[in-house]
Coordinates of C-alpha atoms in Angstrom, one line a residue:
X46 CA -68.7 -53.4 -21.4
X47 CA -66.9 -55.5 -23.8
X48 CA -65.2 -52.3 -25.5
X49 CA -64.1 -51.1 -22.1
X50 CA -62.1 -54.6 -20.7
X51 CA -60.4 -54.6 -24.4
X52 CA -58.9 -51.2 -23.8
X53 CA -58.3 -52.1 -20.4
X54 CA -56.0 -55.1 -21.9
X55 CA -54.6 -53.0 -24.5
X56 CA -53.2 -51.1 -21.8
X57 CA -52.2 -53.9 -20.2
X58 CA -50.4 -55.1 -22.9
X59 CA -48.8 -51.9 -23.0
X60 CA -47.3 -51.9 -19.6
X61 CA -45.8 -55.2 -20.0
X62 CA -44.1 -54.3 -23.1
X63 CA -42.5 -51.1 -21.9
X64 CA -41.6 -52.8 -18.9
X65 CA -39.9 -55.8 -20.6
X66 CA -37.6 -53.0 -22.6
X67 CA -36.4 -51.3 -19.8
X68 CA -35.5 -54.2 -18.5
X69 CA -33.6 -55.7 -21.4
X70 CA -31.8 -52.4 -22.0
X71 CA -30.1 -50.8 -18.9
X72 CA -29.6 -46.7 -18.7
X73 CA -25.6 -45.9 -18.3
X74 CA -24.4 -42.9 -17.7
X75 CA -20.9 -40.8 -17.8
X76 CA -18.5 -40.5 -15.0
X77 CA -17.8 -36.8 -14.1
X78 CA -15.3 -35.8 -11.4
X79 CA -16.3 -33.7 -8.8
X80 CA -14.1 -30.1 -8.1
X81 CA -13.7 -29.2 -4.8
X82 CA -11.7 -25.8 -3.5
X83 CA -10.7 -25.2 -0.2
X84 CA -9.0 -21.8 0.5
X85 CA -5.6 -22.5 2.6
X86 CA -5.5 -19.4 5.5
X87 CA -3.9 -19.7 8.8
X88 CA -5.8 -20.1 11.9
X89 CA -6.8 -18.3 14.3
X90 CA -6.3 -17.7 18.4
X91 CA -9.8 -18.9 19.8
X92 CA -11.4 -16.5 22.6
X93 CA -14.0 -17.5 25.1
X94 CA -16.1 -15.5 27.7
X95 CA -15.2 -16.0 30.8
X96 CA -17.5 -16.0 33.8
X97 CA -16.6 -14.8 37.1
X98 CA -18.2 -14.2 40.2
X99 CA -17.5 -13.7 44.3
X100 CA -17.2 -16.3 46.3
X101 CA -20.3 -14.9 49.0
X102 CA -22.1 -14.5 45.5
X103 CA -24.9 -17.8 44.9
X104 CA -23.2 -20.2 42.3
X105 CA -20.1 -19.8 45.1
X106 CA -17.1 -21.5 43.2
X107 CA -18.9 -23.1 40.3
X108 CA -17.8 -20.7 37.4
X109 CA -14.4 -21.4 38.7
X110 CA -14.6 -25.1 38.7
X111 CA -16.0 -25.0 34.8
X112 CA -13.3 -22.5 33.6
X113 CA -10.7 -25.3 34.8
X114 CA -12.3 -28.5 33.6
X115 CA -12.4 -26.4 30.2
X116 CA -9.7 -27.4 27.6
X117 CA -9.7 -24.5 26.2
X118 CA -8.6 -21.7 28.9
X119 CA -5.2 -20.9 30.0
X120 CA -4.4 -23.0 32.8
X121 CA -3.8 -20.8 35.9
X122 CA -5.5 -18.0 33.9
X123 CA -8.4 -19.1 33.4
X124 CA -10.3 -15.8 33.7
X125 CA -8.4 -14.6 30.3
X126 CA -10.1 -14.6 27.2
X127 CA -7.6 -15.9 25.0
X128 CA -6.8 -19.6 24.8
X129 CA -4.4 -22.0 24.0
X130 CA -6.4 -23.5 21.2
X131 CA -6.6 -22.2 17.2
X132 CA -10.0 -21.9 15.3
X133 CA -9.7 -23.3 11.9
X134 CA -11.3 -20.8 9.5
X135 CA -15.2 -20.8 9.4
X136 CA -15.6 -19.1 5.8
X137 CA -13.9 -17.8 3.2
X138 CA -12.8 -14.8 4.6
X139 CA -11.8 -11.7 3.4
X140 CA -8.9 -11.2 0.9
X141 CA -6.9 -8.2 0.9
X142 CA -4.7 -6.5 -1.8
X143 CA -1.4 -7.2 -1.4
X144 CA -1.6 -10.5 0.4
X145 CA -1.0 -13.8 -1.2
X146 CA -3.8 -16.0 -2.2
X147 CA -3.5 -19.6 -1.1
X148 CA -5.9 -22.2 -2.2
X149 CA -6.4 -26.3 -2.3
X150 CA -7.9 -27.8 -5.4
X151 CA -9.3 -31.5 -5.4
X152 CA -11.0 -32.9 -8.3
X153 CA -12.5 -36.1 -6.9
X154 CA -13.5 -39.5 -9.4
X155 CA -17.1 -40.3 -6.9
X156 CA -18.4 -42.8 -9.7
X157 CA -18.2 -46.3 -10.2
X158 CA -15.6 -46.1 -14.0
X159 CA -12.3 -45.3 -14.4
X160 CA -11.4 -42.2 -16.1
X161 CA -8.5 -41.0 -18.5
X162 CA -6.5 -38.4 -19.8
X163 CA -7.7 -35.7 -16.6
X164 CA -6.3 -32.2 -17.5
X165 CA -6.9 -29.4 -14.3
X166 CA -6.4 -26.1 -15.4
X167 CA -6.9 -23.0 -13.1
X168 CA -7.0 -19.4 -14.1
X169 CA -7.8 -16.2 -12.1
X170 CA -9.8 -13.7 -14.3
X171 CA -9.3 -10.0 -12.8
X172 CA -11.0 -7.0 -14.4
X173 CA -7.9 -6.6 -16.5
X174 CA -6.4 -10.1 -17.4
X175 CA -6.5 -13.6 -16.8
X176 CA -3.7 -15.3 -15.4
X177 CA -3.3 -19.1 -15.0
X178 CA -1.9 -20.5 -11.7
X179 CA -1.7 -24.1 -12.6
X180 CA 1.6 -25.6 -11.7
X181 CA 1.4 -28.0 -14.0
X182 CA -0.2 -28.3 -17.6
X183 CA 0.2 -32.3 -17.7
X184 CA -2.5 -34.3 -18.0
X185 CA -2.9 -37.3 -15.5
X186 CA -3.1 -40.6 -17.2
X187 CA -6.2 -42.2 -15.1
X188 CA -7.9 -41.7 -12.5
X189 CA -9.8 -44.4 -10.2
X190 CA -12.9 -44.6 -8.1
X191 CA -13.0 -42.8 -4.9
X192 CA -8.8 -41.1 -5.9
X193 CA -8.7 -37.8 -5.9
X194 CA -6.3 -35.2 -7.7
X195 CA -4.8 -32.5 -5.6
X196 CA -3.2 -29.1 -6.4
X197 CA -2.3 -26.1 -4.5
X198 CA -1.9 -22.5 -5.8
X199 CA -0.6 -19.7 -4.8
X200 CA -0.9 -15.6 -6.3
X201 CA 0.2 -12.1 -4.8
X202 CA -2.9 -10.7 -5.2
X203 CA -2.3 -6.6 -7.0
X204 CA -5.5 -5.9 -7.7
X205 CA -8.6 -4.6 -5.9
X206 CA -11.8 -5.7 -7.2
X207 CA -14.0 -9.2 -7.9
X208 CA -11.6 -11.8 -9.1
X209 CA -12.8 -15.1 -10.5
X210 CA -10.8 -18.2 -10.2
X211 CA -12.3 -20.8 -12.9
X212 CA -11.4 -24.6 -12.7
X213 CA -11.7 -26.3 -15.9
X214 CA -11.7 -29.9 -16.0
X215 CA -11.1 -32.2 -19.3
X216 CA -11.4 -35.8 -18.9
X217 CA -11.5 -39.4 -21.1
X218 CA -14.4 -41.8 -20.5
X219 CA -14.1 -45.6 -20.6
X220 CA -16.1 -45.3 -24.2
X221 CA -13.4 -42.9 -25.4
X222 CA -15.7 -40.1 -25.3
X223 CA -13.7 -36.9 -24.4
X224 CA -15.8 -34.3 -22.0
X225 CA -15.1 -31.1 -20.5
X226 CA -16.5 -28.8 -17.8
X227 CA -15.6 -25.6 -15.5
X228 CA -16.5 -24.3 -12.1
X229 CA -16.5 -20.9 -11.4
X230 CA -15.4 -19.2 -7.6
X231 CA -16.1 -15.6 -7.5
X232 CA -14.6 -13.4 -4.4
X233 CA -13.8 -9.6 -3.7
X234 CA -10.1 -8.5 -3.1
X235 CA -10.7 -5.5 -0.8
X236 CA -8.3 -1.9 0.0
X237 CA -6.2 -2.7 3.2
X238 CA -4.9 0.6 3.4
X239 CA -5.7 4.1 3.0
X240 CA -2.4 6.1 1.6
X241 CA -2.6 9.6 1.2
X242 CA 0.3 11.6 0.4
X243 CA 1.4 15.6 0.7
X244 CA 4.4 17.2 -0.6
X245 CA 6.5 20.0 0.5
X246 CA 9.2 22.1 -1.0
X247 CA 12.0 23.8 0.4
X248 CA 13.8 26.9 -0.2
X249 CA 16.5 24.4 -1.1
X250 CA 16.3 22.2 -3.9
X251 CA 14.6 19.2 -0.9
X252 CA 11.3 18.1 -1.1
X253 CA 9.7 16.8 2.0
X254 CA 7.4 13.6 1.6
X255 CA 4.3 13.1 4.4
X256 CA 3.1 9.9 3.9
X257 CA -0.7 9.3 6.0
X258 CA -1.2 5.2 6.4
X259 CA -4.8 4.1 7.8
X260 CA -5.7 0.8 8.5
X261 CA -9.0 0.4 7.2
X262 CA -9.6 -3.6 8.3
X263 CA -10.8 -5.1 11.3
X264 CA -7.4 -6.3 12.6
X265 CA -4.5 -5.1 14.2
X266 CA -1.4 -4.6 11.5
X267 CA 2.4 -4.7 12.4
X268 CA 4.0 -2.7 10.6
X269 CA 7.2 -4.4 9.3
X270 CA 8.2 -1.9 7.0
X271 CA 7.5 1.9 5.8
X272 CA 10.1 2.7 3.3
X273 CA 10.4 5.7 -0.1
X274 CA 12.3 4.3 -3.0
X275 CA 13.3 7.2 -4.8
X276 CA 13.9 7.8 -8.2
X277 CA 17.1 8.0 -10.0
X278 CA 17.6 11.6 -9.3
X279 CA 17.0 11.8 -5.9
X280 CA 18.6 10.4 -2.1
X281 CA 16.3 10.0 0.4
X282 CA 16.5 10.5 4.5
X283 CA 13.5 8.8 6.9
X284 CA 12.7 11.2 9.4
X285 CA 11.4 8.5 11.1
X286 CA 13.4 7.8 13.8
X287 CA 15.2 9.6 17.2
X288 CA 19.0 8.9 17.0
X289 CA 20.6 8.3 20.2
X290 CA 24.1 7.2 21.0
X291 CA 23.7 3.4 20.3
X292 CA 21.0 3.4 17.4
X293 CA 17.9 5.0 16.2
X294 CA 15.0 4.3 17.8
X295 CA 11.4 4.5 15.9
X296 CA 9.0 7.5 17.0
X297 CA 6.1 5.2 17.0
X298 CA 8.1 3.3 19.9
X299 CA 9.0 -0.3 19.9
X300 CA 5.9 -2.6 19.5
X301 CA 5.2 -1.0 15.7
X302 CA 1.0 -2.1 15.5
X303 CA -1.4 -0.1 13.7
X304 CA -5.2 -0.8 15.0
X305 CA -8.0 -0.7 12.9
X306 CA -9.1 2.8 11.8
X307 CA -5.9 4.3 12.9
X308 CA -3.5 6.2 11.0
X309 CA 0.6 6.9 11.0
X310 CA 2.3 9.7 9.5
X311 CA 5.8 9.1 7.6
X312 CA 8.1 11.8 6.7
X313 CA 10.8 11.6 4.3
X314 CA 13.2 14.1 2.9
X315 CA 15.1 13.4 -0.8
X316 CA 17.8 15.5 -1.6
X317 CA 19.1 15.9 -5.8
X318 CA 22.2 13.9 -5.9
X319 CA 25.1 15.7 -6.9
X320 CA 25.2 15.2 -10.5
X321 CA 21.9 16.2 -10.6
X322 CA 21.8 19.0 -8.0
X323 CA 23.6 21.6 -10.6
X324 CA 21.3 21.2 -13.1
X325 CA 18.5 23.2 -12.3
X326 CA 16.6 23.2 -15.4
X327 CA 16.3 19.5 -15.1
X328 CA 15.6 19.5 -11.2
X329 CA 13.1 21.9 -11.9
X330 CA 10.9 19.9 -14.0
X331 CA 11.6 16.8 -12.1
X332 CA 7.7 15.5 -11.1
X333 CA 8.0 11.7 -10.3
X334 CA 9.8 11.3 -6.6
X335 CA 9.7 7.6 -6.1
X336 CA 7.2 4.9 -4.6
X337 CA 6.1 3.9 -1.2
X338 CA 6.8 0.2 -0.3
X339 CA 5.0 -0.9 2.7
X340 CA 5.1 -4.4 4.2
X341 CA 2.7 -5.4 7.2
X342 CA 2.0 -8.9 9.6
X343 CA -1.4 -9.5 10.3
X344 CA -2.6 -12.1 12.6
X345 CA -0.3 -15.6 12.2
X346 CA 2.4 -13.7 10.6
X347 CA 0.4 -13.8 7.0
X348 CA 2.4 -11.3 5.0
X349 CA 1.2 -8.3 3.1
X350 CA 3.4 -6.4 1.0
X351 CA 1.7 -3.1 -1.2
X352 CA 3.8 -0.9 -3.5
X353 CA 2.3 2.7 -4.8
X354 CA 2.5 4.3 -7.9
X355 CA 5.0 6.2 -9.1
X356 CA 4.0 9.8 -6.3
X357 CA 4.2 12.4 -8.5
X358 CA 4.4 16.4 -7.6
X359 CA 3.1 19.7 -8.7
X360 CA 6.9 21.0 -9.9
X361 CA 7.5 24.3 -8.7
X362 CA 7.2 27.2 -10.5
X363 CA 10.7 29.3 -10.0
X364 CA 10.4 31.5 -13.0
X365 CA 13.3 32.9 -15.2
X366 CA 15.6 33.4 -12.3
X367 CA 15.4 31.8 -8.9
X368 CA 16.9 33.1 -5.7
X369 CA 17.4 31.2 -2.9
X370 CA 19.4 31.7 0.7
X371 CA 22.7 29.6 0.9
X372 CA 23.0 31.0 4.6
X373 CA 21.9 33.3 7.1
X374 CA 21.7 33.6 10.8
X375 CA 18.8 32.8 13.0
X376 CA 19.5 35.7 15.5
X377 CA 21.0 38.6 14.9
X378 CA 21.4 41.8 17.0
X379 CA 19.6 44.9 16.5
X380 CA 21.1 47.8 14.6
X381 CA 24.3 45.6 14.2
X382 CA 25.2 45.0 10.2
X383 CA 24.8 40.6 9.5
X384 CA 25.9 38.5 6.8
X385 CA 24.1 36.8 4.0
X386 CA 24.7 34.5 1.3
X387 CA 21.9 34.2 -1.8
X388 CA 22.3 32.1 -4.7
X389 CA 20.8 33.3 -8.3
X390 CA 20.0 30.6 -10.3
X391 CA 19.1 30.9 -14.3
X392 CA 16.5 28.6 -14.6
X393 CA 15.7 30.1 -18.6
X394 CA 17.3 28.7 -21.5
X395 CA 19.1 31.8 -22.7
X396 CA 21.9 33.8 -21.1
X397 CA 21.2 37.1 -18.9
X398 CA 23.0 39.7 -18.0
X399 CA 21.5 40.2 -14.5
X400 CA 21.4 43.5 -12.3
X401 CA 21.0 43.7 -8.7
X402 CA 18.8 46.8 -6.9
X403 CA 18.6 46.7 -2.8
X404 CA 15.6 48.4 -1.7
X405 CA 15.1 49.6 1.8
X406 CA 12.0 48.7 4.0
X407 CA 10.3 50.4 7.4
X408 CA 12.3 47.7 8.7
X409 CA 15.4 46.1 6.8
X410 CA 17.9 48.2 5.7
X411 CA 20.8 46.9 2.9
X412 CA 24.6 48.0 3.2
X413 CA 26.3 47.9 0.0
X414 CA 26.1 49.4 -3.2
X415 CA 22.5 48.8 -5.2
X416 CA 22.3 49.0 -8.9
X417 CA 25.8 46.5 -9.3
X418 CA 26.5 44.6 -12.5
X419 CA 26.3 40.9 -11.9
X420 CA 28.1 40.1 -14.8
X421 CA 26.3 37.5 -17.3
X422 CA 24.5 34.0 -16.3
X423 CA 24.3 31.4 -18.2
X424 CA 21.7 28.9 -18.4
X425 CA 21.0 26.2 -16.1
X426 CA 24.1 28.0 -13.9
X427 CA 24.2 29.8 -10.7
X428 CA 26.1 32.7 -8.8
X429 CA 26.9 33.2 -5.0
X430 CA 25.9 36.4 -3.8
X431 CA 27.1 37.6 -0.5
X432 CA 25.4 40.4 1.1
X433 CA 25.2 42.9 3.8
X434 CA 22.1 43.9 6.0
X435 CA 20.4 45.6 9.2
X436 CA 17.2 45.8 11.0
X437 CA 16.0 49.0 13.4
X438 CA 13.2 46.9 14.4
X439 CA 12.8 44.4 16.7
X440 CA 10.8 40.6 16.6
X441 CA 10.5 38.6 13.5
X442 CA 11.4 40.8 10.6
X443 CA 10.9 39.7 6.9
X444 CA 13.9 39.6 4.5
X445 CA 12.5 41.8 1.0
X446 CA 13.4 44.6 -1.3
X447 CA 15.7 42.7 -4.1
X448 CA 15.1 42.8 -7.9
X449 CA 17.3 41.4 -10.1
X450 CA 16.9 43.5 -13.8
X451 CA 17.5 41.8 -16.8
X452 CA 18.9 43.5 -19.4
X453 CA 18.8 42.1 -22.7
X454 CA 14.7 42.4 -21.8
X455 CA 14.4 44.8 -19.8
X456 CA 12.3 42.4 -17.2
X457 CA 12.2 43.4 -13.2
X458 CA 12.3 40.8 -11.0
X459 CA 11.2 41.4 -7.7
X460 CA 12.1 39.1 -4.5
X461 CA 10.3 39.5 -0.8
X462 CA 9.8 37.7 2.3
X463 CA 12.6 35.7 1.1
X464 CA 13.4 34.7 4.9
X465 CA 12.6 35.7 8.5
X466 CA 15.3 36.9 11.2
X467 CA 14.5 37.2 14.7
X468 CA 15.9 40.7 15.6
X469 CA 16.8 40.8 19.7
X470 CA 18.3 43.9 21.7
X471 CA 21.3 43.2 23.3
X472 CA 21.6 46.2 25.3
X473 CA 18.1 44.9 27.4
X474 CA 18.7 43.9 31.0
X475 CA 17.0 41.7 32.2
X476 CA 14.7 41.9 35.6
X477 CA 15.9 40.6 38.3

């Protein structure tokens, strides 16, 4: 028993001491600001359900009574579901490419001591660089209880993907300690659009752009602008638009919107410039057209602009020699001689001396002389060849039977279904 009560006041003893330290030598602890971020979006229209029923119905005229005494409906149409009210944003939201990234930074002093020296430094990290959107690198001299430091940011967002923004925060305590810590805020920049893109070319040296836009979000778009920049060797004409006495008006009709999931088709037509358009060696290797630049409204008028890549084509493959029709007619009679106009192009990088051989089909028969001398073509230059022609059938008949024979190599080139002519009768009457 005695043994027991003397641990007992050992322990005691014990107690009191550790208690008697703690009290004599008080716990402090550092100051760290607090980082707050807050992404800046406009608002949006709210929407309610409205509730409607007949007069001779049970509740009579109560659903009307509540939709009037309710701030948020229309007054006068109060059975509408859109109000006169805006809905602050909820969540983060989603961020699309192309849009600009607005956000509020706040790094709040919530302790008791006075800080020094505060340095804010923001960076977005993409998969592919890290860029910092600070607007200032200066540090703050001090910062007090309860104050706050503020900063907004802005960045034209260009890439798809997760981005990272990371908020690093140095500071000076009271003791002259220096400290230092970050806050990361992960999100997903998400594909607005769907491009695709097809290319077509011409007899001519034109290439046809289709341009296919989808709106792949879950809001209406309007579509501000839809526009080719070409490149250096090229003009370009929309074929967007209906021209009509006073102006052109847009096919897709005044109010341009694009709903979700739906999908537009551009067409654009570029056209070598002149100093270009003689040239065809260099035409013909000519792959990169130009980029799309497309700028849409969404909601509040929040902008979104998205430029493509350089479009590139498949460059066609002409050959040696390329023939091509300058002119012909769309009608012509039957059995009555027409006019044509080809152009021979030497698209090699030596000089030939070119022949020209008419062959006759079941249904296309040449006038003139076939085995002629063309005389010698250099490269990169072209010739005007007028010809002479008939059909003795009628319809749609297919332009073939030239070759072109050059002579330093002895190589045949052979051209058919180089156009279509539709071949009419004049001599039918017609029934009454």
């Amino acid at each position: 028993m005695e043994v027991n009560q003397a641990k007992q006041e050992h322990l005691l003893a014990l107690k009191g001491l550790h208690m008697e330290i703690s009290g004599k030598f008080p716990t402090f602890c550092n100051p760290k600001p607090n980082v707050y971020l807050m992404r800046l979006t406009k608002p949006t229209l709210f929407t309610n359900m409205p509730v409607t029923c007949e007069d001779r119905d049970l509740p009579g005229d109560l659903f009307g009574r509540l939709m009037k005494e309710d701030p948020s409906t229309i007054k006068g149409s109060e059975a509408l579901m859109l109000g006169e009210m805006l809905t602050l944003p909820q969540n983060f939201g989603n961020i699309f490419l192309g849009e600009t990234f607005s956000s509020y930074i706040s790094v709040n002093n919530d302790s008791s001591q006075l800080v020094k020296d505060i340095l804010v430094k923001a960076d977005l990290q993409t998969s592919s660089q890290r860029l910092n959107l600070s607007a200032s690198n200066n540090a703050v001299t001090e910062l007090k209880p309860e104050s706050c430091i503020d900063d907004v940011i802005h960045h034209e967002v260009k890439e798809i993907g997760t981005h990272i923004l990371v908020c690093a925060v140095s500071y000076t305590t009271q003791a002259g300690e220096k400290l230092y810590f970050r806050k990361f805020f992960k999100f997903q920049v998400l594909k607005p659009l769907d491009v695709k893109t097809k290319f077509y070319n011409a007899e001519t040296d034109e290439v046809f752009l289709e341009a296919q836009i989808q709106n792949i979000t879950t809001s209406s778009m309007f579509m501000e602008k839809v526009s080719l920049e070409p490149s250096m060797m090229y003009n370009v004409a929309e074929l967007n638009t209906v021209e009509t006495e006073d102006e052109g008006t847009s096919t897709f009709g005044k109010m341009s919107y694009l709903q979700p999931m739906d999908t537009r088709q551009y067409l654009y037509c570029l056209k070598p410039k002149p100093e270009f358009a003689e040239k065809a060696g260099v035409i013909k290797g000519v792959t990169v057209i130009g980029k799309l630049d497309i700028v849409w409204k969404t909601n509040l008028g929040e902008r979104g602009r998205l430029q493509t890549s350089q479009l590139q084509r498949m460059a066609p493959g002409y050959g040696d020699v390329r023939l091509s029709l300058e002119m012909i007619p769309d009608t012509v009679n039957l059995e009555e001689p027409f006019d044509i106009t080809c152009k021979i192009t030497n698209c090699s990088e030596r000089t030939m001396d070119l022949v020209l051989e008419m062959c006759n089909t079941c249904s296309i028969h040449w006038c003139g002389v076939s085995g002629r001398q063309l005389g010698k073509v250099s490269p990169s230059a072209s010739l005007a060849l007028p010809l002479k022609l008939l059909s003795s059938v009628q319809g749609l008949q297919s332009i073939s039977g030239l070759r072109l024979t050059d002579t330093f190599l002895k190589r045949t080139y052979e051209y058919d279904d180089i156009a279509q002519v539709c071949v009419v009768c004049p001599y039918m009457s017609r029934e009454s």
